[in-house]
Amino acid sequence: DGGITQSPKYLFRKEGQNVTLSCEQNLNHDAMYWYRQDPGQGLRLIYYSQIVNDFQKGDIAEGYSVSREKKESFPLTVTSAQKNPTAFYLCASSIDPQREGSSYNEQFFGPGTRLTVL
Amino acid sequence: AQSVTQLDSHVSVSEGTPVLLRCNYSSSYSPSLFWYVQHPNKGLQLLLKYTSAATLVKGINGFEAEFKKSETSFHLTKPSAHMSDAAEYFCVVLISTGRRALTFGSGTRLQVQP
């Protein structure tokens, strides 16, 4: 089955520690994305990557870092510089966002990781 | 600028009655529009997408949405609500230039009463 996996499902971190969230896809999609969701709010884009070895900041990149060394993987590191890291984190992928048409731009989402900072 | 507004943060209906979740968008370009559903502590699932082939779009689980350019709306409807429809629904518009990222509405929580 093709899809997107995120691990772990729940993650607890002590204040001041860095933590890395995993995202893997076997859909052969070019683009991958990280979103943050807070209660009662929509999704906000943290980082995105349209091809391997390239990524761009989204709307709320401060305190986060990413890498895209492989097409299938797009890990997100939440650093100690992120002031309010407790949230639900969602990873997504799409075929090719540079092409016109909703089929290329439709994003497929993983099940999410809930991060709690203690 | 491109944005999307979901007009209701909460909607409550009785099982078996119609569902209407409202969404308005603003876009300088011909938009790509989506509706996603999220059940508690889960990822998002695509309900339907506007492809410009037809203004009335049919999705999964009996949901439909109608694209009305004159009203800049893309409301989601279902003739008869089921208990399993209780979830958070997001209207989403694609930014057509630059980074081509999705812009999410703030969401509408649908409650279905027995």
mmCIF file of C-alpha atoms in Angstrom:
data_model
loop_
_atom_site.group_PDB
_atom_site.id
_atom_site.type_symbol
_atom_site.label_atom_id
_atom_site.label_comp_id
_atom_site.label_asym_id
_atom_site.label_seq_id
_atom_site.Cartn_x
_atom_site.Cartn_y
_atom_site.Cartn_z
ATOM 1 C CA ASP A 1 0.000 0.000 0.000
ATOM 2 C CA GLY A 2 1.271 3.438 -0.894
ATOM 3 C CA GLY A 3 1.080 6.202 1.619
ATOM 4 C CA ILE A 4 2.741 8.509 4.082
ATOM 5 C CA THR A 5 3.958 7.397 7.475
ATOM 6 C CA GLN A 6 4.837 9.581 10.414
ATOM 7 C CA SER A 7 6.481 8.432 13.558
ATOM 8 C CA PRO A 8 6.091 8.484 16.424
ATOM 9 C CA LYS A 9 2.372 9.134 16.898
ATOM 10 C CA TYR A 10 2.935 10.776 20.285
ATOM 11 C CA LEU A 11 6.151 12.441 21.385
ATOM 12 C CA PHE A 12 7.109 14.064 24.644
ATOM 13 C CA ARG A 13 10.065 16.363 25.002
ATOM 14 C CA LYS A 14 11.636 18.270 27.821
ATOM 15 C CA GLU A 15 12.002 21.977 27.390
ATOM 16 C CA GLY A 16 15.346 22.886 25.808
ATOM 17 C CA GLN A 17 15.749 19.640 23.855
ATOM 18 C CA ASN A 18 15.747 19.218 20.100
ATOM 19 C CA VAL A 19 13.511 16.519 18.669
ATOM 20 C CA THR A 20 13.152 15.078 15.156
ATOM 21 C CA LEU A 21 9.852 13.991 13.621
ATOM 22 C CA SER A 22 9.952 11.399 10.880
ATOM 23 C CA CYS A 23 8.014 11.514 7.592
ATOM 24 C CA GLU A 24 8.341 8.885 4.872
ATOM 25 C CA GLN A 25 6.361 8.441 1.656
ATOM 26 C CA ASN A 26 6.356 5.675 -0.936
ATOM 27 C CA LEU A 27 4.121 7.479 -3.415
ATOM 28 C CA ASN A 28 7.025 8.654 -5.573
ATOM 29 C CA HIS A 29 5.889 12.236 -5.041
ATOM 30 C CA ASP A 30 8.255 15.076 -5.784
ATOM 31 C CA ALA A 31 7.043 17.535 -3.158
ATOM 32 C CA MET A 32 6.749 17.205 0.599
ATOM 33 C CA TYR A 33 5.422 19.563 3.257
ATOM 34 C CA TRP A 34 5.320 20.077 7.001
ATOM 35 C CA TYR A 35 2.370 21.750 8.693
ATOM 36 C CA ARG A 36 1.618 22.666 12.254
ATOM 37 C CA GLN A 37 -1.937 22.529 13.638
ATOM 38 C CA ASP A 38 -3.037 24.190 16.869
ATOM 39 C CA PRO A 39 -6.450 23.714 18.508
ATOM 40 C CA GLY A 40 -9.226 25.492 16.646
ATOM 41 C CA GLN A 41 -6.942 26.593 13.843
ATOM 42 C CA GLY A 42 -6.222 25.562 10.303
ATOM 43 C CA LEU A 43 -2.889 24.263 9.167
ATOM 44 C CA ARG A 44 0.131 26.529 8.926
ATOM 45 C CA LEU A 45 3.018 25.717 6.619
ATOM 46 C CA ILE A 46 6.411 25.274 8.282
ATOM 47 C CA TYR A 47 8.672 24.084 5.452
ATOM 48 C CA TYR A 48 8.241 22.543 2.036
ATOM 49 C CA SER A 49 10.458 20.797 -0.485
ATOM 50 C CA GLN A 50 9.713 20.485 -4.166
ATOM 51 C CA ILE A 51 12.712 18.328 -5.084
ATOM 52 C CA VAL A 52 15.509 16.440 -3.380
ATOM 53 C CA ASN A 53 18.229 18.562 -1.764
ATOM 54 C CA ASP A 54 16.064 21.672 -1.907
ATOM 55 C CA PHE A 55 13.605 23.130 0.586
ATOM 56 C CA GLN A 56 11.969 26.446 1.346
ATOM 57 C CA LYS A 57 10.666 28.186 4.441
ATOM 58 C CA GLY A 58 6.937 28.395 4.887
ATOM 59 C CA ASP A 59 5.008 30.857 7.006
ATOM 60 C CA ILE A 60 6.282 29.777 10.449
ATOM 61 C CA ALA A 61 9.780 28.327 9.914
ATOM 62 C CA GLU A 62 11.474 29.937 12.922
ATOM 63 C CA GLY A 63 12.697 27.332 15.400
ATOM 64 C CA TYR A 64 12.424 24.471 12.901
ATOM 65 C CA SER A 65 14.837 22.816 10.464
ATOM 66 C CA VAL A 66 14.450 20.179 7.742
ATOM 67 C CA SER A 67 16.484 18.112 5.299
ATOM 68 C CA ARG A 68 15.600 16.370 2.028
ATOM 69 C CA GLU A 69 18.436 13.985 1.236
ATOM 70 C CA LYS A 70 16.132 11.346 -0.247
ATOM 71 C CA LYS A 71 12.932 11.676 -2.254
ATOM 72 C CA GLU A 72 11.064 9.470 0.220
ATOM 73 C CA SER A 73 12.045 11.233 3.429
ATOM 74 C CA PHE A 74 11.536 14.726 4.860
ATOM 75 C CA PRO A 75 12.372 14.826 8.593
ATOM 76 C CA LEU A 76 11.499 17.868 10.690
ATOM 77 C CA THR A 77 13.602 18.949 13.661
ATOM 78 C CA VAL A 78 11.944 21.043 16.321
ATOM 79 C CA THR A 79 14.737 22.958 17.983
ATOM 80 C CA SER A 80 14.941 24.528 21.419
ATOM 81 C CA ALA A 81 14.561 27.885 19.676
ATOM 82 C CA GLN A 82 10.896 27.139 18.948
ATOM 83 C CA LYS A 83 9.087 29.016 21.713
ATOM 84 C CA ASN A 84 5.813 27.127 21.670
ATOM 85 C CA PRO A 85 6.405 23.698 20.152
ATOM 86 C CA THR A 86 3.452 21.808 21.632
ATOM 87 C CA ALA A 87 1.198 21.075 18.650
ATOM 88 C CA PHE A 88 -0.007 18.470 16.162
ATOM 89 C CA TYR A 89 2.413 18.137 13.233
ATOM 90 C CA LEU A 90 1.289 16.904 9.841
ATOM 91 C CA CYS A 91 3.406 15.863 6.899
ATOM 92 C CA ALA A 92 2.069 15.828 3.335
ATOM 93 C CA SER A 93 3.225 15.139 -0.202
ATOM 94 C CA SER A 94 2.071 15.958 -3.707
ATOM 95 C CA ILE A 95 2.978 14.726 -7.180
ATOM 96 C CA ASP A 96 4.338 17.871 -8.773
ATOM 97 C CA PRO A 97 3.089 21.247 -7.529
ATOM 98 C CA GLN A 98 4.723 23.088 -10.401
ATOM 99 C CA ARG A 99 2.255 21.639 -12.891
ATOM 100 C CA GLU A 100 -1.228 22.972 -13.420
ATOM 101 C CA GLY A 101 -4.213 20.979 -12.349
ATOM 102 C CA SER A 102 -5.564 19.857 -9.010
ATOM 103 C CA SER A 103 -4.401 16.268 -9.583
ATOM 104 C CA TYR A 104 -0.781 17.393 -9.384
ATOM 105 C CA ASN A 105 -1.385 19.706 -6.465
ATOM 106 C CA GLU A 106 -3.578 17.506 -4.310
ATOM 107 C CA GLN A 107 -1.763 16.822 -1.071
ATOM 108 C CA PHE A 108 -1.797 13.480 0.702
ATOM 109 C CA PHE A 109 -1.400 13.605 4.457
ATOM 110 C CA GLY A 110 0.212 11.377 7.024
ATOM 111 C CA PRO A 111 -1.538 10.502 10.317
ATOM 112 C CA GLY A 112 0.332 13.184 12.258
ATOM 113 C CA THR A 113 2.582 13.386 15.312
ATOM 114 C CA ARG A 114 1.391 15.028 18.500
ATOM 115 C CA LEU A 115 4.311 16.721 20.230
ATOM 116 C CA THR A 116 4.037 17.756 23.853
ATOM 117 C CA VAL A 117 6.739 19.742 25.605
ATOM 118 C CA LEU A 118 6.879 19.064 29.311
ATOM 119 C CA ALA B 1 -3.414 37.943 -2.207
ATOM 120 C CA GLN B 2 -5.190 34.660 -1.850
ATOM 121 C CA SER B 3 -7.263 33.559 1.117
ATOM 122 C CA VAL B 4 -10.079 31.327 2.168
ATOM 123 C CA THR B 5 -12.787 31.985 4.752
ATOM 124 C CA GLN B 6 -14.936 29.362 6.390
ATOM 125 C CA LEU B 7 -17.979 31.202 7.603
ATOM 126 C CA ASP B 8 -18.899 28.902 10.500
ATOM 127 C CA SER B 9 -16.526 27.528 13.111
ATOM 128 C CA HIS B 10 -19.157 25.058 14.362
ATOM 129 C CA VAL B 11 -22.186 23.481 12.679
ATOM 130 C CA SER B 12 -24.592 21.130 14.433
ATOM 131 C CA VAL B 13 -27.175 19.039 12.582
ATOM 132 C CA SER B 14 -29.420 16.099 13.371
ATOM 133 C CA GLU B 15 -28.732 12.733 11.814
ATOM 134 C CA GLY B 16 -30.582 12.427 8.511
ATOM 135 C CA THR B 17 -30.819 16.188 7.875
ATOM 136 C CA PRO B 18 -28.860 18.152 5.235
ATOM 137 C CA VAL B 19 -25.377 19.504 5.835
ATOM 138 C CA LEU B 20 -24.108 22.857 4.562
ATOM 139 C CA LEU B 21 -20.558 24.028 5.304
ATOM 140 C CA ARG B 22 -19.782 27.430 3.822
ATOM 141 C CA CYS B 23 -16.543 28.558 2.222
ATOM 142 C CA ASN B 24 -15.613 31.764 0.411
ATOM 143 C CA TYR B 25 -12.314 32.382 -1.294
ATOM 144 C CA SER B 26 -10.454 35.294 -2.758
ATOM 145 C CA SER B 27 -8.025 34.756 -5.571
ATOM 146 C CA SER B 28 -6.488 36.825 -8.296
ATOM 147 C CA TYR B 29 -6.280 33.778 -10.512
ATOM 148 C CA SER B 30 -8.469 30.856 -11.454
ATOM 149 C CA PRO B 31 -8.349 28.839 -8.247
ATOM 150 C CA SER B 32 -7.841 25.203 -7.452
ATOM 151 C CA LEU B 33 -10.106 24.350 -4.533
ATOM 152 C CA PHE B 34 -10.290 21.388 -2.180
ATOM 153 C CA TRP B 35 -12.262 20.155 0.798
ATOM 154 C CA TYR B 36 -10.477 17.978 3.361
ATOM 155 C CA VAL B 37 -11.902 16.175 6.389
ATOM 156 C CA GLN B 38 -10.069 15.433 9.629
ATOM 157 C CA HIS B 39 -11.296 13.026 12.273
ATOM 158 C CA PRO B 40 -9.951 13.497 15.822
ATOM 159 C CA ASN B 41 -6.194 12.955 16.113
ATOM 160 C CA LYS B 42 -5.958 11.851 12.499
ATOM 161 C CA GLY B 43 -4.421 13.204 9.333
ATOM 162 C CA LEU B 44 -6.442 14.932 6.631
ATOM 163 C CA GLN B 45 -8.369 13.056 3.961
ATOM 164 C CA LEU B 46 -9.386 14.586 0.645
ATOM 165 C CA LEU B 47 -13.169 14.806 0.219
ATOM 166 C CA LEU B 48 -13.271 16.426 -3.206
ATOM 167 C CA LYS B 49 -11.462 18.823 -5.509
ATOM 168 C CA TYR B 50 -12.464 21.394 -8.080
ATOM 169 C CA THR B 51 -10.863 20.638 -11.427
ATOM 170 C CA SER B 52 -12.643 23.278 -13.571
ATOM 171 C CA ALA B 53 -14.227 20.505 -15.632
ATOM 172 C CA ALA B 54 -17.563 20.946 -13.862
ATOM 173 C CA THR B 55 -18.871 23.430 -11.329
ATOM 174 C CA LEU B 56 -20.633 20.728 -9.290
ATOM 175 C CA VAL B 57 -18.059 18.409 -7.802
ATOM 176 C CA LYS B 58 -18.921 15.061 -6.282
ATOM 177 C CA GLY B 59 -16.731 13.625 -3.567
ATOM 178 C CA ILE B 60 -16.555 10.676 -1.263
ATOM 179 C CA ASN B 61 -19.171 9.695 1.331
ATOM 180 C CA GLY B 62 -21.984 11.524 -0.495
ATOM 181 C CA PHE B 63 -20.496 15.011 -0.211
ATOM 182 C CA GLU B 64 -20.733 17.584 -3.004
ATOM 183 C CA ALA B 65 -19.485 21.117 -3.533
ATOM 184 C CA GLU B 66 -20.509 23.737 -6.044
ATOM 185 C CA PHE B 67 -18.055 26.254 -7.433
ATOM 186 C CA LYS B 68 -19.745 29.635 -7.946
ATOM 187 C CA LYS B 69 -17.358 32.124 -9.468
ATOM 188 C CA SER B 70 -19.794 35.038 -9.228
ATOM 189 C CA GLU B 71 -20.127 34.504 -5.493
ATOM 190 C CA THR B 72 -16.514 33.307 -4.971
ATOM 191 C CA SER B 73 -17.921 30.401 -2.999
ATOM 192 C CA PHE B 74 -17.270 26.680 -2.759
ATOM 193 C CA HIS B 75 -19.811 25.422 -0.212
ATOM 194 C CA LEU B 76 -19.838 21.778 0.869
ATOM 195 C CA THR B 77 -23.149 19.926 1.097
ATOM 196 C CA LYS B 78 -24.545 16.513 1.873
ATOM 197 C CA PRO B 79 -28.250 15.604 1.613
ATOM 198 C CA SER B 80 -28.382 13.478 4.759
ATOM 199 C CA ALA B 81 -25.932 13.561 7.648
ATOM 200 C CA HIS B 82 -24.603 10.405 9.245
ATOM 201 C CA MET B 83 -23.089 10.101 12.709
ATOM 202 C CA SER B 84 -19.757 9.178 11.129
ATOM 203 C CA ASP B 85 -19.649 12.583 9.392
ATOM 204 C CA ALA B 86 -18.807 14.289 12.688
ATOM 205 C CA ALA B 87 -15.348 15.743 12.120
ATOM 206 C CA GLU B 88 -13.427 18.914 11.243
ATOM 207 C CA TYR B 89 -13.706 20.106 7.645
ATOM 208 C CA PHE B 90 -11.210 22.361 5.898
ATOM 209 C CA CYS B 91 -11.725 24.395 2.747
ATOM 210 C CA VAL B 92 -8.426 24.834 0.923
ATOM 211 C CA VAL B 93 -7.296 27.019 -1.972
ATOM 212 C CA LEU B 94 -4.131 26.667 -3.984
ATOM 213 C CA ILE B 95 -1.861 29.631 -4.410
ATOM 214 C CA SER B 96 -1.368 29.663 -8.177
ATOM 215 C CA THR B 97 1.931 31.469 -8.345
ATOM 216 C CA GLY B 98 5.243 31.399 -6.573
ATOM 217 C CA ARG B 99 5.530 28.506 -4.161
ATOM 218 C CA ARG B 100 2.152 27.046 -5.145
ATOM 219 C CA ALA B 101 1.276 26.085 -1.584
ATOM 220 C CA LEU B 102 -2.134 25.338 -0.151
ATOM 221 C CA THR B 103 -3.895 27.914 2.005
ATOM 222 C CA PHE B 104 -6.192 26.388 4.600
ATOM 223 C CA GLY B 105 -9.341 27.841 6.073
ATOM 224 C CA SER B 106 -9.646 27.804 9.842
ATOM 225 C CA GLY B 107 -11.955 24.803 9.746
ATOM 226 C CA THR B 108 -15.584 23.980 10.570
ATOM 227 C CA ARG B 109 -16.372 21.445 13.236
ATOM 228 C CA LEU B 110 -19.446 19.415 12.299
ATOM 229 C CA GLN B 111 -21.458 17.839 15.083
ATOM 230 C CA VAL B 112 -24.155 15.294 14.256
ATOM 231 C CA GLN B 113 -26.850 14.766 16.864
ATOM 232 C CA PRO B 114 -28.712 11.448 17.072
#
